[in-house]
PDB file of C-alpha atoms in Angstrom:
ATOM      1  CA  MET A   1      61.578 128.810 176.625  1.00  0.00           C
ATOM      2  CA  SER A   2      61.911 132.297 177.920  1.00  0.00           C
ATOM      3  CA  ALA A   3      64.182 134.856 176.637  1.00  0.00           C
ATOM      4  CA  ARG A   4      65.629 134.753 179.687  1.00  0.00           C
ATOM      5  CA  GLY A   5      66.106 131.324 179.971  1.00  0.00           C
ATOM      6  CA  PRO A   6      69.038 128.540 178.327  1.00  0.00           C
ATOM      7  CA  THR A   7      69.209 128.547 175.204  1.00  0.00           C
ATOM      8  CA  SER A   8      70.242 125.300 172.808  1.00  0.00           C
ATOM      9  CA  ILE A   9      73.779 126.726 173.194  1.00  0.00           C
ATOM     10  CA  ASP A  10      72.907 125.708 177.108  1.00  0.00           C
ATOM     11  CA  GLN A  11      72.496 123.171 176.145  1.00  0.00           C
ATOM     12  CA  HIS A  12      75.612 122.300 173.723  1.00  0.00           C
ATOM     13  CA  VAL A  13      77.733 123.698 176.671  1.00  0.00           C
ATOM     14  CA  GLY A  14      75.788 120.603 179.242  1.00  0.00           C
ATOM     15  CA  ALA A  15      76.063 117.997 176.370  1.00  0.00           C
ATOM     16  CA  ARG A  16      80.329 118.618 176.421  1.00  0.00           C
ATOM     17  CA  LEU A  17      80.236 118.540 180.341  1.00  0.00           C
ATOM     18  CA  ARG A  18      78.449 115.722 180.583  1.00  0.00           C
ATOM     19  CA  LEU A  19      80.829 113.605 177.861  1.00  0.00           C
ATOM     20  CA  ARG A  20      83.984 114.903 179.323  1.00  0.00           C
ATOM     21  CA  ARG A  21      82.769 113.598 182.691  1.00  0.00           C
ATOM     22  CA  SER A  22      82.099 110.566 181.046  1.00  0.00           C
ATOM     23  CA  LEU A  23      85.531 110.138 179.681  1.00  0.00           C
ATOM     24  CA  LEU A  24      86.432 111.173 182.797  1.00  0.00           C
ATOM     25  CA  GLU A  25      84.644 108.131 184.582  1.00  0.00           C
ATOM     26  CA  MET A  26      83.768 110.981 187.012  1.00  0.00           C
ATOM     27  CA  SER A  27      80.560 110.725 188.240  1.00  0.00           C
ATOM     28  CA  GLN A  28      77.874 113.895 188.655  1.00  0.00           C
ATOM     29  CA  SER A  29      78.669 113.519 192.496  1.00  0.00           C
ATOM     30  CA  GLU A  30      82.261 113.830 192.598  1.00  0.00           C
ATOM     31  CA  LEU A  31      82.082 116.782 189.882  1.00  0.00           C
ATOM     32  CA  GLY A  32      79.342 118.235 192.139  1.00  0.00           C
ATOM     33  CA  GLU A  33      82.146 117.934 195.475  1.00  0.00           C
ATOM     34  CA  LYS A  34      85.058 119.784 193.646  1.00  0.00           C
ATOM     35  CA  LEU A  35      83.027 121.857 191.332  1.00  0.00           C
ATOM     36  CA  GLY A  36      81.115 122.978 195.599  1.00  0.00           C
ATOM     37  CA  VAL A  37      77.711 122.203 194.033  1.00  0.00           C
ATOM     38  CA  THR A  38      75.050 119.227 194.098  1.00  0.00           C
ATOM     39  CA  PHE A  39      75.113 115.946 191.744  1.00  0.00           C
ATOM     40  CA  GLN A  40      71.761 117.373 190.854  1.00  0.00           C
ATOM     41  CA  GLN A  41      72.751 121.148 190.160  1.00  0.00           C
ATOM     42  CA  VAL A  42      75.574 118.692 188.102  1.00  0.00           C
ATOM     43  CA  GLN A  43      72.253 116.956 186.245  1.00  0.00           C
ATOM     44  CA  LYS A  44      70.774 120.423 185.482  1.00  0.00           C
ATOM     45  CA  TYR A  45      74.214 121.721 184.235  1.00  0.00           C
ATOM     46  CA  GLU A  46      74.132 118.971 181.564  1.00  0.00           C
ATOM     47  CA  ARG A  47      70.951 118.695 180.365  1.00  0.00           C
ATOM     48  CA  GLY A  48      70.927 122.250 179.771  1.00  0.00           C
ATOM     49  CA  THR A  49      68.274 123.170 182.354  1.00  0.00           C
ATOM     50  CA  ASN A  50      70.507 125.730 184.112  1.00  0.00           C
ATOM     51  CA  ARG A  51      73.043 128.161 182.296  1.00  0.00           C
ATOM     52  CA  ILE A  52      76.840 127.750 183.905  1.00  0.00           C
ATOM     53  CA  GLY A  53      77.748 131.145 184.511  1.00  0.00           C
ATOM     54  CA  ALA A  54      81.518 131.922 183.535  1.00  0.00           C
ATOM     55  CA  SER A  55      83.482 131.842 186.746  1.00  0.00           C
ATOM     56  CA  ARG A  56      81.749 128.104 187.475  1.00  0.00           C
ATOM     57  CA  LEU A  57      82.583 127.384 183.640  1.00  0.00           C
ATOM     58  CA  PHE A  58      85.738 128.509 184.247  1.00  0.00           C
ATOM     59  CA  HIS A  59      86.644 126.204 186.637  1.00  0.00           C
ATOM     60  CA  VAL A  60      84.503 123.290 185.808  1.00  0.00           C
ATOM     61  CA  ALA A  61      87.185 123.610 182.997  1.00  0.00           C
ATOM     62  CA  ARG A  62      89.953 123.497 185.371  1.00  0.00           C
ATOM     63  CA  VAL A  63      88.503 120.400 187.024  1.00  0.00           C
ATOM     64  CA  MET A  64      88.416 118.762 183.872  1.00  0.00           C
ATOM     65  CA  GLU A  65      91.077 119.551 182.550  1.00  0.00           C
ATOM     66  CA  VAL A  66      90.349 120.967 179.799  1.00  0.00           C
ATOM     67  CA  PRO A  67      90.430 124.324 178.289  1.00  0.00           C
ATOM     68  CA  VAL A  68      86.873 126.591 178.407  1.00  0.00           C
ATOM     69  CA  SER A  69      86.694 126.301 174.321  1.00  0.00           C
ATOM     70  CA  TYR A  70      85.906 122.314 174.264  1.00  0.00           C
ATOM     71  CA  PHE A  71      83.063 123.238 175.344  1.00  0.00           C
ATOM     72  CA  PHE A  72      81.839 125.360 172.596  1.00  0.00           C
ATOM     73  CA  GLU A  73      83.560 122.661 170.016  1.00  0.00           C
ATOM     74  CA  GLY A  74      80.483 121.908 167.686  1.00  0.00           C
ATOM     75  CA  LEU A  75      79.531 125.441 167.344  1.00  0.00           C
ATOM     76  CA  ASP A  76      79.416 127.234 164.463  1.00  0.00           C
ATOM     77  CA  GLY A  77      79.312 130.841 164.128  1.00  0.00           C
ATOM     78  CA  ALA A  78      75.922 131.331 164.487  1.00  0.00           C
ATOM     79  CA  GLY A  79      75.845 129.754 168.178  1.00  0.00           C
ATOM     80  CA  ASP A  80      74.295 126.510 166.006  1.00  0.00           C
ATOM     81  CA  SER A  81      75.479 123.093 167.058  1.00  0.00           C
ATOM     82  CA  GLU A  82      76.621 121.272 164.745  1.00  0.00           C
ATOM     83  CA  LEU A  83      75.425 118.117 165.521  1.00  0.00           C
ATOM     84  CA  LYS A  84      72.104 119.994 165.728  1.00  0.00           C
ATOM     85  CA  GLY A  85      68.556 118.288 164.217  1.00  0.00           C
ATOM     86  CA  PRO A  86      66.591 114.984 165.722  1.00  0.00           C
ATOM     87  CA  ASP A  87      69.126 112.538 166.487  1.00  0.00           C
ATOM     88  CA  SER A  88      72.198 115.325 168.549  1.00  0.00           C
ATOM     89  CA  GLU A  89      70.575 114.288 171.726  1.00  0.00           C
ATOM     90  CA  THR A  90      70.371 110.785 170.801  1.00  0.00           C
ATOM     91  CA  LEU A  91      74.274 111.314 169.778  1.00  0.00           C
ATOM     92  CA  TYR A  92      75.116 112.837 172.843  1.00  0.00           C
ATOM     93  CA  ASP A  93      73.445 110.137 175.004  1.00  0.00           C
ATOM     94  CA  PHE A  94      75.174 107.662 173.291  1.00  0.00           C
ATOM     95  CA  ILE A  95      78.862 108.857 173.370  1.00  0.00           C
ATOM     96  CA  ALA A  96      77.992 109.362 176.742  1.00  0.00           C
ATOM     97  CA  SER A  97      77.146 105.681 177.713  1.00  0.00           C
ATOM     98  CA  PRO A  98      79.893 102.826 178.628  1.00  0.00           C
ATOM     99  CA  ASP A  99      79.091 100.997 175.203  1.00  0.00           C
ATOM    100  CA  GLY A 100      79.228 104.282 173.550  1.00  0.00           C
ATOM    101  CA  LEU A 101      82.316 105.782 175.025  1.00  0.00           C
ATOM    102  CA  ALA A 102      83.975 102.399 174.556  1.00  0.00           C
ATOM    103  CA  LEU A 103      83.220 102.506 171.290  1.00  0.00           C
ATOM    104  CA  ALA A 104      84.360 106.065 170.526  1.00  0.00           C
ATOM    105  CA  SER A 105      87.606 105.614 172.588  1.00  0.00           C
ATOM    106  CA  ALA A 106      88.628 102.803 170.436  1.00  0.00           C
ATOM    107  CA  PHE A 107      87.890 104.304 167.111  1.00  0.00           C
ATOM    108  CA  SER A 108      89.788 107.297 168.127  1.00  0.00           C
ATOM    109  CA  GLY A 109      92.511 104.930 168.548  1.00  0.00           C
ATOM    110  CA  ILE A 110      92.793 103.906 165.056  1.00  0.00           C
ATOM    111  CA  ARG A 111      95.318 105.636 163.126  1.00  0.00           C
ATOM    112  CA  ASP A 112      95.261 104.203 159.502  1.00  0.00           C
ATOM    113  CA  GLN A 113      92.172 106.049 157.499  1.00  0.00           C
ATOM    114  CA  THR A 114      91.374 103.090 155.385  1.00  0.00           C
ATOM    115  CA  VAL A 115      91.152 100.787 158.705  1.00  0.00           C
ATOM    116  CA  ARG A 116      88.590 103.442 159.706  1.00  0.00           C
ATOM    117  CA  ARG A 117      86.964 103.355 156.831  1.00  0.00           C
ATOM    118  CA  ARG A 118      86.733  99.412 156.890  1.00  0.00           C
ATOM    119  CA  VAL A 119      85.768  99.522 160.643  1.00  0.00           C
ATOM    120  CA  ILE A 120      82.517 101.927 159.524  1.00  0.00           C
ATOM    121  CA  ASP A 121      81.709  99.610 156.635  1.00  0.00           C
ATOM    122  CA  LEU A 122      81.765  96.778 158.730  1.00  0.00           C
ATOM    123  CA  LEU A 123      79.160  98.704 161.425  1.00  0.00           C
ATOM    124  CA  ARG A 124      76.990  99.656 159.135  1.00  0.00           C
ATOM    125  CA  SER A 125      76.394  95.991 157.588  1.00  0.00           C
ATOM    126  CA  LEU A 126      75.649  94.537 160.605  1.00  0.00           C
ATOM    127  CA  SER A 127      73.164  97.568 161.490  1.00  0.00           C
ATOM    128  CA  VAL A 128      70.899  96.566 158.629  1.00  0.00           C
TER     129      VAL A 128
END
């Protein structure tokens, strides 16, 4: 990637965009229409292939009803993703999938920490 090309931060912001769009059950075409861009451009934003400019990111945040800071959650002070590593893309893909989204939504609805731990233990035992 060239010095002027997208960075890992652009990829992180794109992954957060994809996650939020999935949570809203919004298609790339719908989002593109609301932003005045093509669905292909939305794909490029989500992959981190193209950077999202400041004014566009502000518009995206308004359309998606989140603060601009939402897109930077999970980045440390150096701009590295807390989920950085070989499995980070797989994790974002899973969370953005229908099954992953359903699992994450159901799990986040469990308020009791003991029950959460038991669910995690159950899933680990089933995945062996």
